[in-house]
Each structure stands twice: as C-alpha cells, then as structure tokens.
Amino acid sequence: MATRPFDVDGSPFFVAEGIFAAEIVAECRRRGLLAGAYALRRPRGATFLRRLARDLAEQRKAPRVLIRRGLTLLRAEPAVLRRQTGLGAEAARAGEVLRGVAALLAGHPRRP
C-alpha cells in the first residue's frame, strides 16, 4: 500500500471517499480528526443498474462480463457494508450523509 503526505491546513474538514475510506477511520479518530464516517447504504438493485449502465456506456468489457461482475458485486455488497461499519463507519443513505455534512459545515467555523 502506498502512502503520501496529506495536508488539511486551512480546511475545517476533509472527505475521504471510496471503498477503502473506512480504512482510515480508526486513525483519524485516534488523532482527533474524525467528525463523521459514513458508508453509503443504497438499494443494491439500483446500484447494480447504475454500475451496469455506466460500464456499458464506457464499453469497459463485454456485456456478459459486466453483468457477471455486477451480479458478483451485488451479492458482495452486504459484506462490504458490514466490513466498513466494522471499521467504524456509520451506514447511512446518501441524503443522511449530505445532511450530516451540511450540519457540520454550518456549525464549524473555518480555520485560518
């Protein structure tokens, strides 16, 4: 795993996004940097269809491969969410995350 410096001076928050973002929750909490940690909980069927439409439009692979891969990811999604919440992220729908981040930004002054 690669590492690189990450400077957040002058910013009240930073957002780590993606399947591996939960990996840094414990360390951010330990350093007092964690304002919130979320794992998106979305309807699996909708995620499957969005992913398939994107991948077909981008012609990433043959349609049969994309469908098989999508079904594999669909079945794996509950385990991924359990792992992320096990690492300290809170399972939440997109609207809940957006409202939570907006509340944090509204109540937190910017650092100089």
Short mmCIF file of C-alpha atoms in Angstrom, two decimals:
data_model
loop_
_atom_site.label_atom_id
_atom_site.label_comp_id
_atom_site.label_asym_id
_atom_site.label_seq_id
_atom_site.Cartn_x
_atom_site.Cartn_y
_atom_site.Cartn_z
CA MET A 1 0.00 0.00 0.00
CA ALA A 2 1.35 3.39 -0.96
CA THR A 3 1.35 6.39 1.36
CA ARG A 4 1.75 10.10 0.77
CA PRO A 5 1.52 13.26 2.87
CA PHE A 6 -1.92 14.78 3.26
CA ASP A 7 -2.18 18.42 4.36
CA VAL A 8 -5.52 19.78 5.57
CA ASP A 9 -4.25 23.08 6.97
CA GLY A 10 -6.84 25.82 6.46
CA SER A 11 -9.69 23.39 5.95
CA PRO A 12 -12.27 22.58 8.61
CA PHE A 13 -12.85 19.11 7.14
CA PHE A 14 -11.67 16.65 4.59
CA VAL A 15 -13.68 13.94 2.89
CA ALA A 16 -12.28 10.51 2.21
CA GLU A 17 -14.44 8.72 -0.32
CA GLY A 18 -14.39 5.26 -1.77
CA ILE A 19 -14.39 1.66 -0.78
CA PHE A 20 -11.18 1.97 1.24
CA ALA A 21 -12.05 5.21 3.08
CA ALA A 22 -13.14 3.23 6.15
CA GLU A 23 -9.54 2.05 6.49
CA ILE A 24 -8.54 5.43 7.98
CA VAL A 25 -11.46 5.89 10.39
CA ALA A 26 -9.69 4.49 13.46
CA GLU A 27 -6.53 6.52 12.90
CA CYS A 28 -8.48 9.73 12.26
CA ARG A 29 -10.48 9.09 15.44
CA ARG A 30 -7.26 8.43 17.39
CA ARG A 31 -5.79 11.74 16.19
CA GLY A 32 -8.97 13.67 16.96
CA LEU A 33 -9.67 14.38 13.30
CA LEU A 34 -12.88 12.43 12.84
CA ALA A 35 -16.04 14.50 12.52
CA GLY A 36 -18.01 11.68 10.92
CA ALA A 37 -17.53 8.49 8.96
CA TYR A 38 -20.17 7.09 6.66
CA ALA A 39 -20.62 4.06 4.46
CA LEU A 40 -23.29 4.60 1.83
CA ARG A 41 -26.23 2.27 2.13
CA ARG A 42 -28.03 2.22 -1.20
CA PRO A 43 -30.58 -0.10 -2.76
CA ARG A 44 -28.45 -2.88 -4.21
CA GLY A 45 -30.57 -3.26 -7.34
CA ALA A 46 -30.26 0.43 -8.16
CA THR A 47 -26.50 0.30 -7.61
CA PHE A 48 -26.28 -2.73 -9.92
CA LEU A 49 -28.24 -0.94 -12.66
CA ARG A 50 -26.28 2.33 -12.34
CA ARG A 51 -22.96 0.47 -12.44
CA LEU A 52 -24.06 -1.65 -15.41
CA ALA A 53 -25.31 1.37 -17.37
CA ARG A 54 -22.05 3.25 -16.72
CA ASP A 55 -19.85 0.31 -17.63
CA LEU A 56 -21.83 -0.48 -20.79
CA ALA A 57 -21.72 3.17 -21.87
CA GLU A 58 -17.95 3.24 -21.32
CA GLN A 59 -17.56 -0.15 -23.06
CA ARG A 60 -15.28 -1.31 -20.27
CA LYS A 61 -15.69 -5.01 -21.06
CA ALA A 62 -18.00 -7.34 -22.91
CA PRO A 63 -21.62 -7.05 -21.72
CA ARG A 64 -21.66 -10.65 -20.44
CA VAL A 65 -18.59 -9.97 -18.30
CA LEU A 66 -20.11 -6.75 -16.96
CA ILE A 67 -23.35 -8.50 -15.99
CA ARG A 68 -21.49 -11.34 -14.27
CA ARG A 69 -19.21 -8.90 -12.45
CA GLY A 70 -22.18 -6.73 -11.47
CA LEU A 71 -24.05 -9.70 -10.02
CA THR A 72 -20.96 -10.71 -8.04
CA LEU A 73 -20.67 -7.18 -6.61
CA LEU A 74 -24.41 -7.14 -5.89
CA ARG A 75 -24.09 -10.28 -3.77
CA ALA A 76 -20.93 -8.99 -2.04
CA GLU A 77 -22.36 -5.58 -1.12
CA PRO A 78 -23.78 -6.56 2.31
CA ALA A 79 -20.39 -7.96 3.35
CA VAL A 80 -18.64 -4.80 2.14
CA LEU A 81 -21.03 -2.65 4.19
CA ARG A 82 -20.52 -4.86 7.26
CA ARG A 83 -16.75 -4.54 6.89
CA GLN A 84 -16.92 -0.75 6.57
CA THR A 85 -19.17 -0.40 9.61
CA GLY A 86 -16.87 -2.79 11.47
CA LEU A 87 -14.05 -0.34 10.76
CA GLY A 88 -16.06 2.48 12.34
CA ALA A 89 -18.12 3.97 9.52
CA GLU A 90 -21.82 4.55 10.06
CA ALA A 91 -24.14 3.02 7.45
CA ALA A 92 -26.33 5.81 6.05
CA ARG A 93 -28.27 6.75 2.96
CA ALA A 94 -26.88 9.48 0.70
CA GLY A 95 -29.38 12.09 1.93
CA GLU A 96 -28.44 11.42 5.55
CA VAL A 97 -24.76 11.84 4.72
CA LEU A 98 -25.37 15.10 2.86
CA ARG A 99 -27.46 16.50 5.72
CA GLY A 100 -24.81 15.44 8.25
CA VAL A 101 -22.00 17.08 6.30
CA ALA A 102 -24.07 20.25 5.77
CA ALA A 103 -24.73 20.43 9.51
CA LEU A 104 -21.04 20.03 10.26
CA LEU A 105 -20.16 22.79 7.81
CA ALA A 106 -22.84 25.11 9.16
CA GLY A 107 -21.70 24.68 12.73
CA HIS A 108 -17.97 24.65 12.27
CA PRO A 109 -16.03 27.85 11.59
CA ARG A 110 -13.24 27.71 9.06
CA ARG A 111 -9.72 27.56 10.45
CA PRO A 112 -7.35 30.37 9.44
#
